[in-house]
Structures are given as structure tokens and as C-alpha cells.
XYZ file of C-alpha atoms in Angstrom:
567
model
C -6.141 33.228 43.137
C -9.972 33.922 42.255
C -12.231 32.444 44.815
C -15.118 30.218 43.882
C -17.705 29.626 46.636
C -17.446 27.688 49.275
C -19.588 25.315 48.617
C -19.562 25.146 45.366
C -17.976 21.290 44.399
C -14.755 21.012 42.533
C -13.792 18.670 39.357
C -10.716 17.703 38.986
C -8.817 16.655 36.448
C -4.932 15.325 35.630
C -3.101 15.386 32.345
C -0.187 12.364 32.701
C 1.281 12.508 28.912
C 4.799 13.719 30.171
C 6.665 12.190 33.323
C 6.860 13.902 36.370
C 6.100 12.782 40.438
C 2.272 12.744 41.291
C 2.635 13.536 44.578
C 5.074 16.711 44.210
C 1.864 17.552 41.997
C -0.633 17.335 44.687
C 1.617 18.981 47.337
C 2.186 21.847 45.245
C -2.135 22.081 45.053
C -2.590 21.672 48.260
C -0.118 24.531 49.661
C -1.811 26.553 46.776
C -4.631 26.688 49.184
C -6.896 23.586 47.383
C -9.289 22.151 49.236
C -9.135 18.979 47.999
C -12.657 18.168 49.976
C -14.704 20.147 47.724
C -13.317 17.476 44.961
C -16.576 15.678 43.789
C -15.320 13.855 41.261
C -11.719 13.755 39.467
C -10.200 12.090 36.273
C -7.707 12.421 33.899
C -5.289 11.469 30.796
C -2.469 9.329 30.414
C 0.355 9.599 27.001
C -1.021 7.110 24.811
C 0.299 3.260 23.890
C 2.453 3.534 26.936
C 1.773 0.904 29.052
C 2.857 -0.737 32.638
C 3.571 -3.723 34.621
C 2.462 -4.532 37.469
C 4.311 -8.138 40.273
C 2.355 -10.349 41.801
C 1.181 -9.121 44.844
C 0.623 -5.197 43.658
C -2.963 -5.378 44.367
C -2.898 -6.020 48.065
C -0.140 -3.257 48.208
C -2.486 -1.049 46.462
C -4.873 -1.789 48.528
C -3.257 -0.796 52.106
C -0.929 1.948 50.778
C 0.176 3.871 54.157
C -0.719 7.766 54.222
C 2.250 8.594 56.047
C 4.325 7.686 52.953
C 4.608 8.826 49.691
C 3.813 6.649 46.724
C 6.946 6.177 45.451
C 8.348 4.556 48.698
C 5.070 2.601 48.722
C 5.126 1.546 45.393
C 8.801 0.525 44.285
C 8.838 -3.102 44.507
C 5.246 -3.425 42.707
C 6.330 -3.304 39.254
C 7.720 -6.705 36.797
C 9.034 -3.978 34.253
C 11.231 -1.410 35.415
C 11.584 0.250 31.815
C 8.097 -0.210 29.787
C 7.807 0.915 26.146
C 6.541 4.448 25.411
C 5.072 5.691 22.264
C 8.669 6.360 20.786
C 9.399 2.390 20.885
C 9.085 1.490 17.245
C 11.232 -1.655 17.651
C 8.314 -4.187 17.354
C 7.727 -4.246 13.408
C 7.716 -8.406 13.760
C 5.243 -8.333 16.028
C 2.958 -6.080 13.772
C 3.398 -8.423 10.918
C 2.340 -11.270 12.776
C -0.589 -9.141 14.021
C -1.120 -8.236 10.447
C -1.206 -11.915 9.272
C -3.458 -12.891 12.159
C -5.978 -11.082 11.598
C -5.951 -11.399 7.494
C -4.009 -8.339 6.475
C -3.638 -4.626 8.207
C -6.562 -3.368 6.314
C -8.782 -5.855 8.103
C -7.065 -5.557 11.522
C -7.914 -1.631 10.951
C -11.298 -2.286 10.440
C -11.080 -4.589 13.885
C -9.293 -2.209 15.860
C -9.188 1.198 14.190
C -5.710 1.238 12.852
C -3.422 -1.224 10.937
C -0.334 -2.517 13.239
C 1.704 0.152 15.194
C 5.053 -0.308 16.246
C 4.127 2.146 18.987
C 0.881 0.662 19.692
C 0.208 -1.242 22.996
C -0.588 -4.964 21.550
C 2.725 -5.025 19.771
C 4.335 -4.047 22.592
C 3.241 -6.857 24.969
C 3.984 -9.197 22.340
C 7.519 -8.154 22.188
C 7.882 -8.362 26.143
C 6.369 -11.918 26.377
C 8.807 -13.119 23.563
C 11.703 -11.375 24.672
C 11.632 -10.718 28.518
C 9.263 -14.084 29.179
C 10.762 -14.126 33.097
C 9.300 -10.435 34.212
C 6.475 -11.336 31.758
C 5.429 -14.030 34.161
C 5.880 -12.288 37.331
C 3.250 -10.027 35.954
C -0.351 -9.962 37.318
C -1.726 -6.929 35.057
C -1.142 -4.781 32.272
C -2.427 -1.263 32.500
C -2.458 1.940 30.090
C -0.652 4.709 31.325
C -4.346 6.473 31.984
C -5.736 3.391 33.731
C -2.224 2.937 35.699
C -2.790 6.620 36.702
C -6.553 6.171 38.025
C -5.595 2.869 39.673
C -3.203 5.125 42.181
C -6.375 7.015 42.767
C -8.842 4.090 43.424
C -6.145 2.339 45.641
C -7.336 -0.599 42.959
C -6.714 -1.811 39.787
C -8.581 0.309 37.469
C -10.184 -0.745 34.016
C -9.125 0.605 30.506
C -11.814 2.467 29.036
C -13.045 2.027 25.524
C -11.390 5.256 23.755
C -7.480 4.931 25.078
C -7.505 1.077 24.502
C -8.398 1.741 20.966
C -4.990 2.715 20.597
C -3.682 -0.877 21.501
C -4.131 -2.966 18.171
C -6.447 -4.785 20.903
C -9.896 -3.667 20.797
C -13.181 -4.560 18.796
C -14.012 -0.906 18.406
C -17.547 -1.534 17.403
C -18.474 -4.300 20.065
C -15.872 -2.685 22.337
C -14.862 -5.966 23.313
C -11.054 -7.357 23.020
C -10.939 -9.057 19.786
C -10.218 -12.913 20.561
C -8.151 -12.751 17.225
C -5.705 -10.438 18.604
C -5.575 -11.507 21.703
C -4.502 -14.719 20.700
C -2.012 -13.192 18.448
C -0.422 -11.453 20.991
C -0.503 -13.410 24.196
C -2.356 -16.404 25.650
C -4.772 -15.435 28.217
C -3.766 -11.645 27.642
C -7.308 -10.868 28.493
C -6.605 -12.007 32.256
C -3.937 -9.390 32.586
C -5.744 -6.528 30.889
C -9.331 -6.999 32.462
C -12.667 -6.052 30.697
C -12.716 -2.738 29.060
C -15.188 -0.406 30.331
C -17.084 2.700 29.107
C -14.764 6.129 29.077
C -17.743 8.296 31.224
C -17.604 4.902 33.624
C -17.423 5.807 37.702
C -14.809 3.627 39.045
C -15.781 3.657 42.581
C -14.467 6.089 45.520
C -11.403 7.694 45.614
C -8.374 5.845 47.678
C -8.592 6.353 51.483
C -4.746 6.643 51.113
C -6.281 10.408 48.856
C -8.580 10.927 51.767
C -6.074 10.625 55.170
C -2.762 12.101 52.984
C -4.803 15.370 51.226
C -8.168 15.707 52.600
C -10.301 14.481 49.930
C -13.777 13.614 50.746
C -14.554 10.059 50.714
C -17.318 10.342 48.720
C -15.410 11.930 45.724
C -15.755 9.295 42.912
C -13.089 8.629 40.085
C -14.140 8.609 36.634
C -12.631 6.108 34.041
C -9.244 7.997 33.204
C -8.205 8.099 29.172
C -5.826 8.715 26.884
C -4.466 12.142 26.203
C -5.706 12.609 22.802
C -9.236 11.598 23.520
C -9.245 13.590 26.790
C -7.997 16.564 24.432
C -11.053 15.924 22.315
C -13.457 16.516 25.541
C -11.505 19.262 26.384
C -12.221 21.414 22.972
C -15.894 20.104 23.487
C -16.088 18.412 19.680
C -18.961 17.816 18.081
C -20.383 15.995 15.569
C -19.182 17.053 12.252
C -16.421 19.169 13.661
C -12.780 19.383 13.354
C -10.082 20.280 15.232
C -6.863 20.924 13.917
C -3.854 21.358 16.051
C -0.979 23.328 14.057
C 2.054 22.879 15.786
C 5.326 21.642 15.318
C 3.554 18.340 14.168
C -0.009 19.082 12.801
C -3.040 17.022 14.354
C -6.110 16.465 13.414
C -9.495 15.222 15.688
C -12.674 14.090 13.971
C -16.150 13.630 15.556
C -17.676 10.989 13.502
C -20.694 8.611 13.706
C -19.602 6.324 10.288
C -15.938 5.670 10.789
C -14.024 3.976 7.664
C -11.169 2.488 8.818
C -8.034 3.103 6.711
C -4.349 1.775 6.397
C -3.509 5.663 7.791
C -5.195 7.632 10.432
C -6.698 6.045 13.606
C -10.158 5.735 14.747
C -10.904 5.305 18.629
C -14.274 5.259 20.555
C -15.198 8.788 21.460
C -14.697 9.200 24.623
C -17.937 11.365 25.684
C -20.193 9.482 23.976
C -19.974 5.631 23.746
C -22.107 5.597 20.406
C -19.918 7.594 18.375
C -16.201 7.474 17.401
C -13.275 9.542 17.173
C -10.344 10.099 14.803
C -6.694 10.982 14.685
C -4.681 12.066 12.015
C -1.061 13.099 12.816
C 1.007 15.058 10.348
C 5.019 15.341 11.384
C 5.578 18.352 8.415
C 3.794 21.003 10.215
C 5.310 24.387 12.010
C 8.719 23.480 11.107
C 8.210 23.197 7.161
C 5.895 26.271 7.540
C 8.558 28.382 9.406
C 11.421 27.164 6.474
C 9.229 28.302 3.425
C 8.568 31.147 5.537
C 12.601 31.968 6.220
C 12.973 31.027 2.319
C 9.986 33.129 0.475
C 9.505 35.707 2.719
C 13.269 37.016 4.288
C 11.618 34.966 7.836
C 8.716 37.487 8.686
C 5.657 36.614 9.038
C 4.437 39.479 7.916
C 5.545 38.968 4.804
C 4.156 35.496 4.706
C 0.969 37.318 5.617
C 1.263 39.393 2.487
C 1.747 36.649 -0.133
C -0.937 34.473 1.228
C -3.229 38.151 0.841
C -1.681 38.941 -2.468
C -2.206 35.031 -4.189
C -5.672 34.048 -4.959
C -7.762 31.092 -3.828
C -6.639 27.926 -5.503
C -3.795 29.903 -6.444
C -4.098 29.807 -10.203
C -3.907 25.903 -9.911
C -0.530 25.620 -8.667
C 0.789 23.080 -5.070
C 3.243 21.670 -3.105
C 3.747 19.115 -1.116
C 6.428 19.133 1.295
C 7.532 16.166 3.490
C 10.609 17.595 4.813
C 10.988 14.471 6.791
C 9.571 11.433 6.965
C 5.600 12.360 6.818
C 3.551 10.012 9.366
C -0.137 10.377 7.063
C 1.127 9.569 4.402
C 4.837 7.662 4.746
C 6.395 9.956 2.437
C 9.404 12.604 1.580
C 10.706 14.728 -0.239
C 8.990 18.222 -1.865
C 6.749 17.916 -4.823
C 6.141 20.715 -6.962
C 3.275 20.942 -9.892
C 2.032 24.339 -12.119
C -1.108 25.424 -13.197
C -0.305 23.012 -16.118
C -0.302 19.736 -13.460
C 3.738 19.168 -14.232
C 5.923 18.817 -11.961
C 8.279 21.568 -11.309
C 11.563 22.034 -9.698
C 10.628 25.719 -7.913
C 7.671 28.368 -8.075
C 7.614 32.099 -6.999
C 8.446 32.886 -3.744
C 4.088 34.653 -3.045
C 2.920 31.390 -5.056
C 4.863 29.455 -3.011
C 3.943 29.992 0.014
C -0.126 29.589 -0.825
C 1.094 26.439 -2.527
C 2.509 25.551 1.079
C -0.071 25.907 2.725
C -3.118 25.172 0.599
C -1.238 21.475 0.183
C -0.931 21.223 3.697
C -4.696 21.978 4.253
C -5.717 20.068 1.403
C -3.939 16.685 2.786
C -5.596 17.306 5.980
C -9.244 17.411 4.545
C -8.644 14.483 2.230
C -7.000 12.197 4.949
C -9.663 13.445 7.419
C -12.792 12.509 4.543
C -11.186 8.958 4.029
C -11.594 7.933 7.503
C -15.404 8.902 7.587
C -15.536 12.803 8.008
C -18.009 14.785 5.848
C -18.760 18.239 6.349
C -22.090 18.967 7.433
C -24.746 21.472 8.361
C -22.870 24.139 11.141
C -19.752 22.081 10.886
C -17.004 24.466 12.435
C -13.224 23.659 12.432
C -12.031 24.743 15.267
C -7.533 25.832 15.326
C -5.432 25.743 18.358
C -1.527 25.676 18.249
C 1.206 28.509 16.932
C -0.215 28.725 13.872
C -3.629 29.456 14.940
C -2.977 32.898 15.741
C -1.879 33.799 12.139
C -5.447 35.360 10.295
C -4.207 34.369 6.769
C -3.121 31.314 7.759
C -6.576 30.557 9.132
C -8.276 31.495 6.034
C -6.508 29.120 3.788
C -7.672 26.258 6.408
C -11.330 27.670 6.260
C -11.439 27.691 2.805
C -9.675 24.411 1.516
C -12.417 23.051 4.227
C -15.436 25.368 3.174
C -16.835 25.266 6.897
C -16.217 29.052 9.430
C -12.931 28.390 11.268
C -12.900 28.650 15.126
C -10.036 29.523 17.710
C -9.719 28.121 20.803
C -7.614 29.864 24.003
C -6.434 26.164 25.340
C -3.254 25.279 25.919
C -3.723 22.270 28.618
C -6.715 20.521 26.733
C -6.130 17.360 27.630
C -5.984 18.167 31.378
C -9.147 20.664 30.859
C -10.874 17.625 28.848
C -10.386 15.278 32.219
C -11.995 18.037 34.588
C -14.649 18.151 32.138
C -15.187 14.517 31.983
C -14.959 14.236 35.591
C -17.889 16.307 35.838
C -19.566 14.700 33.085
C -19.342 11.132 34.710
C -20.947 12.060 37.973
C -24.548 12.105 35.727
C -23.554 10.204 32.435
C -25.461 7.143 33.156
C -28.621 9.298 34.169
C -28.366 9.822 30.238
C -27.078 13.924 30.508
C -24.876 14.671 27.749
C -21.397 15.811 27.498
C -22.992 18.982 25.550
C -25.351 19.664 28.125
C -23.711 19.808 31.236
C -20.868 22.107 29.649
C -23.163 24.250 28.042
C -22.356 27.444 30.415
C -18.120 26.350 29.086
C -16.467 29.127 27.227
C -17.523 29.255 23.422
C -14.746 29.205 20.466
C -13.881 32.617 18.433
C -15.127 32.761 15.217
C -11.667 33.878 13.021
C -12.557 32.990 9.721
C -15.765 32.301 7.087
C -15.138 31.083 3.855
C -15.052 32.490 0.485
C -17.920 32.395 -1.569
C -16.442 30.605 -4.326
C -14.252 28.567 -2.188
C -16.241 25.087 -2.827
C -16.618 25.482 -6.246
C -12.620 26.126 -6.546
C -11.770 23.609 -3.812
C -14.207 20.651 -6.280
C -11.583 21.509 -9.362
C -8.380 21.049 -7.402
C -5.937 18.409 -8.703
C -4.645 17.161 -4.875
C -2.315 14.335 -2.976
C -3.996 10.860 -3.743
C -4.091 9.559 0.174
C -3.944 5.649 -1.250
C -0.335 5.595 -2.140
C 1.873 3.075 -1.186
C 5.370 1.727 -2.754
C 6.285 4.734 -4.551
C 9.714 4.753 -4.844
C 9.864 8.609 -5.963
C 8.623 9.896 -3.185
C 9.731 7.151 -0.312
C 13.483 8.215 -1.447
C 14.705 4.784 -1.117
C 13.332 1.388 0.536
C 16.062 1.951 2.971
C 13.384 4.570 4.694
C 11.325 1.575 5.933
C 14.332 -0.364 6.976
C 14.782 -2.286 10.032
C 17.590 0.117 10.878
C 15.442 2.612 11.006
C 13.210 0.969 13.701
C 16.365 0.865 15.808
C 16.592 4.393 16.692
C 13.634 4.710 17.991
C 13.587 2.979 21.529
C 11.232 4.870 24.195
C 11.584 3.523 27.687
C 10.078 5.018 30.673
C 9.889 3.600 34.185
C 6.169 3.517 35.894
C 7.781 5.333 38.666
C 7.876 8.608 37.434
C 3.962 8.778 37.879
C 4.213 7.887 41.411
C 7.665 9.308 42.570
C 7.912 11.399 45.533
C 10.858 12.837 44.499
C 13.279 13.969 41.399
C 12.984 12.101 37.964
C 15.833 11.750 35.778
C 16.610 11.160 32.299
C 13.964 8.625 31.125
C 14.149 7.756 26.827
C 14.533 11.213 25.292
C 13.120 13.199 28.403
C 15.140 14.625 30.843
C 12.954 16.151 33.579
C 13.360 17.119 37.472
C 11.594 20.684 37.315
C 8.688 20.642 40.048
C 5.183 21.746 39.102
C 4.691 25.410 38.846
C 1.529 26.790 39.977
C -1.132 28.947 38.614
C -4.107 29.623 39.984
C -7.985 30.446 39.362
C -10.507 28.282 40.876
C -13.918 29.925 39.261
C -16.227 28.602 37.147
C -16.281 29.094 34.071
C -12.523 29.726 35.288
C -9.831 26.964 35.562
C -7.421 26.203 37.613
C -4.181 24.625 36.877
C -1.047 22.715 38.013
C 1.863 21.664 36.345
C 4.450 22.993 33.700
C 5.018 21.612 30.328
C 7.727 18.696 31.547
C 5.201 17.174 34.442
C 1.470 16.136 34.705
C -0.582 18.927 35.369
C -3.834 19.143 36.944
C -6.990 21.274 36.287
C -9.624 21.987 38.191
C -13.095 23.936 37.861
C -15.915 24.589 39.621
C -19.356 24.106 38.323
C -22.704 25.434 40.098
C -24.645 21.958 41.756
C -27.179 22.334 40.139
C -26.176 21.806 36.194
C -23.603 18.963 37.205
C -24.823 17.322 33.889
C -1.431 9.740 8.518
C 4.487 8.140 0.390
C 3.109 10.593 -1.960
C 2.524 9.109 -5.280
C 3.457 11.043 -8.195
C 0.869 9.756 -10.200
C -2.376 12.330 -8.558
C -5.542 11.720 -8.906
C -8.782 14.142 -9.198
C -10.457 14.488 -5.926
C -13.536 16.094 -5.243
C -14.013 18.129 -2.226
C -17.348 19.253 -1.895
């Protein structure tokens, strides 16, 4: 353990997009040697869509939670739902059509909300509960996000949703960052009683829980900032800004936009940003990422790396006009499968070289990823930088491609909790948002990004004469396989349930949807600005903390393509 100063306050901040117990969390900090007085201010992240319950009667149990017990034993009888939806529920697709119709078609409830109707998404969800489980409907008092659930242990209160995570809900106005009356009405009558008003994502909530203060020693007057959504919060924590891009290449690829203009589309999502309220945010997920790369890489190049190294080398840029695109499974941006092949002569083909495949690979992958990224808004600008984390972002070649299909210097970025990094930041940042400090300026002393990669010379003007993906297909039967991909059936498997429990659990969690997790938090430790320390393991919620000197506290393919210029 590296030892700050003494006095120097601490920021704290939780990442809650896996299950695990809070409190086994904190106890593990504490006997780390935290001192949890030091804690100005604290905030964090919760997994997105997911969303809780809680009886009649919570709030005055929230209110006079005992110190001598732990919040599961406090908190078991509080919640109407004992297994709420997760992001994996995709069993609502009636509720998204009546969404959909409500608010004159999904392009038009995208340009309300950010996105066209999610089966995953919060709205759908609650309109699925209230139709189908009406009796613990009832007996509800509020509806919170995962993230708001979170802070409302902390504030020993319910807590508001903040603008950016309840732009994931189907719910929000994102432009007046109001609730829209049309969907709430859609959804559920008087829903806007059980959610409360939204509030901005820098927001202080108030004081932290006295129930915080008498069980771990926090200082009363450490305040808790509005807590977010895990994506957004991952956004702070690789300190975007506007014009960048960050692209995440892991098993699924992701990519975060910093815009000002957002265009709404029938793929993608845009949120409000959640370090500054003027600006937006977008999300692109892609489910073909690591996984197709590492098969091309076993096919074309005997499963080295190395090798895949070579042929990306040994090809040229644009390689001689041939692509792929690969949708191994079901792709999320856009809803397609199946691999599609096409020469230097723009015909389809069944197979290419095993060096020209592998560029076409991943110069299709790329390519996708700007074009999807420039229909919801992004343009590349003046010292844009794109900025890699994930596996793949440790590959040089690999990095190349990226920085030339987007003709802006590619970054890399050493974070592998950003999310729970983002909430410490943002904690920090609250404390002096209002007073009009920006994000930017109070983390100006944070670790900078590696430059990895500049772009080729000619890499716009070869990038403007590529034949790529059209991003505005729908209903192509080709490349969907068959109808029976969008089938009701299909919407079956996917049934998420989690219990609101396993955020405030004492003790052991279980099997819960597709996790199965009872591993306590492992500890590392580092305290030091520009240093962080950090709680947790990849199955629980982890926590980060830094210090910070007083004195700067400031989304099938169509087989029809069409031109696209990228310049």
C-alpha cells in the first residue's frame, strides 16, 4: 500500500455492473487500512436497464437503518420484486411495439429517447411487470436504476436517476431531460410518481447515510454524488472529449462517442453525457468482436498472432479493394449474420487469401465502427484522438488498421476498472460542478493516454474510395438467414433475473440469471494521487478510490452496398 497524506481528502467511487454484497466490499476496505473519514465525496455505477422495486414502507426503513446490522438483514423485507429484469431480459418485444406505436414509430421514439424500443431497456420492462405481476406492481412505492438503487443505500434515502443512465430506459426526453409524457403514458399511469424527477449526473445528493458514518467511519460531511450507469461512468473514467472515440475491443466490441449534435438512429444509443449536461454521449455495441478476430486468426494464420501481425504488415492499406464482413453470430449494430465476402472487383466471393483475409477482417470491422459511429452524429475533428482499451488494444498492427480506417492518431489507455475509476472521478468532479469547473479541468493532473498509432498519409484519400457495409439495412433476408432469427422464440431464451439483494447482502450470493458468484472482494491497494486504489474482483462491485491535492478539487447486412464517403 502507497501512502497518500494524511490529510489529503479521498474520492471514492463504486462500480455495481456485476452482483456481489456491498458490505463484504466495504469490510474488505476498511481492514485494508481505509480511512473512510478522509472520504469527501463518493459515487459510482450501476449495470445498465436493470432496475428495482422497492414495498411500501422502504423509505422509513431506509431512513433508520441500524449500524449494528448489516444491510442485508436490514433490508430484506423492503423489496415488491424479489427477481427484477436485468439487461439479458429480452422477453418484452410487445411492450416495445406498443412503445413503438405510441410514440409514432421507433425512429421517432429514438429521436425522443435516444434509441428505438429495447427489450432490455428499463420502460419495457416496467410495462411488462405492471401487465403481468399487477399485485407486487402495486405494493410498489418506487422504481429505481440499479445506479440510483445503489446511491440510495448510501444517502439512507431514495435517490434520483440522473440524466445519462435513465437515457437508457425508453423513458427520457433526452434534450429537455424531462420524462416524456408520451412514454410514460405508454408504459404506466402515474409512472412518473414511482420514478421521481430526473436530475443532473454531476448532481450532489445530500450527505452520506449516518448508518455509513456510525458502521465505517465516514465523515458526515462526505456528500454523495448522483450515481450512473456503467457505461457513462466508463466514459468519465477514459476522460472523453469532444470529438473523441473510444473503442473497447473485447470479446464484444464497444464504441463511446463525445458528441454535441446527436442524430438519433434505429441502431446505436445516444444518452446525456454524463460530465457535462450540454452535451451527449453514444453507444455502439458490436457482439462479433475478439471471438471472430481470434477464429480468422486460428484459420489464416496456424492461431499466432504473430502471424496475424505479419499479414496485416505484409497487405496494404485498403487492401487492394477487397472486405469482409463477418457476423459470426447474431451482430447487435447491425441485426445481421452470416460472412460476406467481396474482391477488388465488388463481387461477392466465397473465400480470399489467408494475408488478404485477415486485413479484410479487420479493416470491415473498423470500417462498420466508423460508419455506425458517423450516423449517430460523430465527425472527426481538429485533435480528435481514438483512444483503444481491451485485448486487442495491445496488438500494434491491429491498432493501425483502427487509426487508419478512422484517419485520427490512436491512443491506449492502461484501464481496466473504468467504470469504477469514472465514479471516483465524478465524485470529485461533483463537489465543484455547479461552481461551473469542468470535468477537464479538475482532472487535468489524471494520467494522459499513449500515443500507439498515427495514420498513413494516404489513409483518407483511400478510406473516401472504399466500397463499405450500408448501416440502413433492414429486411434482408440474405444476410438475416431466416425470419426465424427475429422470432419470438428467440426472445425466450433470454430471461435475466437478478434479486436487489445481491447489492446489499451481507453475506454469500448464489446463482442469480446466468451469474453464479460467491467469491469475496479481493484487494489491491494504492491510495496516491495520481494513483488509484481499488476493491473488488471481476464477479463483485469494486470500488476505487484516489486522492486529489485540496486545492484543484475542480448497433442485417444488406447485400446490396452502397458508396460511403469517409472523409
Amino acid at each position: 500500500m502507497m501512502a497518500a497524506a494524511q490529510d489529503s481528502p479521498l474520492y471514492l467511487g463504486f462500480d455495481f455492473s456485476t452482483q456481489q454484497a456491498l458490505g463484504l466490499l466495504l469490510d474488505k476496505a476498511k481492514r485494508a487500512g481505509l480511512d473512510f473519514s478522509r472520504v469527501s465525496a463518493l459515487s459510482g455505477s450501476g449495470q445498465q436497464h436493470g432496475s428495482v422495486y422497492w414495498r411500501r414502507g422502504a423509505s422509513e426503513t431506509l431512513q433508520q437503518l441500524d449500524p449494528e446490522q448489516n444491510l442485508h438483514q436490514l433490508l430484506q423485507d423492503s423489496f415488491s420484486v424479489s427477481d427484477c429484469p436485468v439487461w439479458m431480459d429480452s422477453s418484452s418485444s410487445r411492450q416495445c411495439q406498443d412503445l413503438q406505436a405510441a410514440a409514432g414509430g421507433a425512429l421517432r421514439l429514438a429521436e425522443i429517447t435516444g434509441s428505438r424500443a429495447y427489450e432490455r431497456f428499463t420502460g419495457n420492462q416496467i410495462a411488462k411487470l405492471r401487465q403481468t405481476r399487477p399485485d407486487e406492481y402495486q405494493d410498489s412505492e418506487r422504481i429505481s436504476l440499479v445506479s440510483s438503487f445503489a446511491a440510495s443505500l448510501f444517502r439512507g434515502g431514495y435517490a434520483a436517476i440522473d440524466y445519462s443512465d435513465g437515457s437508457g430506459m425508453n423513458l427520457l426526453d433526452i434534450r429537455t431531460r424531462n420524462w416524456s409524457e408520451i412514454c410514460l403514458e405508454a408504459t404506466a399511469p402515474h409512472l412518473d410518481r414511482l420514478l421521481g424527477a430526473p436530475l443532473p449526473s454531476t448532481s450532489i445528493l445530500g450527505p452520506v447515510s449516518s448508518y455509513f458514518v456510525h458502521r465505517y467511519g465516514f465523515s458526515e460531511s462526505c456528500r454523495v454524488v448522483a450515481f450512473t450507469g456503467d457505461n457513462p461512468a466508463s466514459l468519465a473514467g477514459m476522460r472523453l472529449q469532444q470529438g473523441d472515440i473510444a473503442v473497447s475491443l473485447g470479446t464484444s466490441d464497444t464504441v463511446f462517442l463525445w458528441i454535441q449534435q446527436p442524430c438519433p438512429a434505429l441502431e446505436g444509443h445516444i444518452f446525456c453525457n454524463p460530465v457535462d449536461w450540454q452535451a451527449f454521449m453514444a453507444l455502439l455495441c458490436f457482439k462479433n468482436g475478439s471471438l471472430t478476430r481470434e477464429r480468422i486468426r486460428n484459420k489464416c494464420a496456424g492461431g499466432s498472432w504473430e502471424h496475424f501481425s505479419v499479414a496485416l504488415r505484409e497487405t496494404p492499406l485498403g487492401n487492394n479493394g477487397n472486405i469482409g464482413f463477418y457476423f459470426d453470430t447474431l451482430e447487435i449494430t447491425p441485426p445481421a449474420i452470416g460472412v460476406h465476402l467481396f474482391n477488388q472487383d465488388d463481387n461477392k466471393v466465397s473465400s480470399l487469401s489467408p494475408q488478404v483475409e485477415v486485413r479484410a477482417l479487420v479493416e470491415g470491422q473498423f470500417l462498420s465502427r466508423r460508419l455506425h459511429a458517423e450516423r449517430l452524429g460523430y465527425s472527426i475533428i481538429p485533435g480528435t484522438r481514438v483512444l483503444a482499451t481491451g485485448g486487442a488494444s495491445s496488438n500494434k498492427e491491429i491498432l493501425q488498421v483502427l487509426s487508419d480506417v478512422f484517419n485520427a492518431p490512436v491512443y491506449t489507455i492502461d484501464l481496466s476498472n473504468s467504470a469504477c475509476l469514472g465514479s471516483a472521478y465524478r465524485a470529485l468532479h461533483g463537489l465543484v460542478a455547479e461552481s461551473g469547473v469542468s470535468f477537464f479541468d479538475v482532472l487535468k493532473r489524471a494520467p494522459e493516454p499513449q500515443l500507439v498509432a498515427t495514420p498513413h498519409p494516404t489513409a483518407q484519400e483511400v478510406q473516401r474510395s472504399r466500397t463499405v457495409i450500408s448501416g440502413g439495412v433492414h429486411g434482408s433476408d440474405e444476410a438475416s438467414g431466416s425470419s426465424s432469427q427475429h422470432s419470438p422464440g428467440r426472445n425466450k431464451l433470454s430471461h435475466g433475473l437478478a434479486s436487489p439483494h445481491h447489492l446489499s447482502s451481507g453475506g454469500q450470493v448464489g446463482k442469480v440469471g446466468h451469474f453464479s458468484q460467491s467469491v469475496p472482494p479481493t484487494t489491491t491497494v494504492s491510495p496516491t494521487w495520481p494513483q488509484q486504489a481499488i476493491w473488488g474482483n471481476e464477479e463483485g462491485p469494486r470500488a476505487h478510490c484516489c486522492s486529489h491535492p485540496a486545492a484543484e478539487v475542480q448497433n442485417q447486412v444488406d447485400t446490396q452496398r452502397k458508396h460511403h464517403t469517409a472523409g
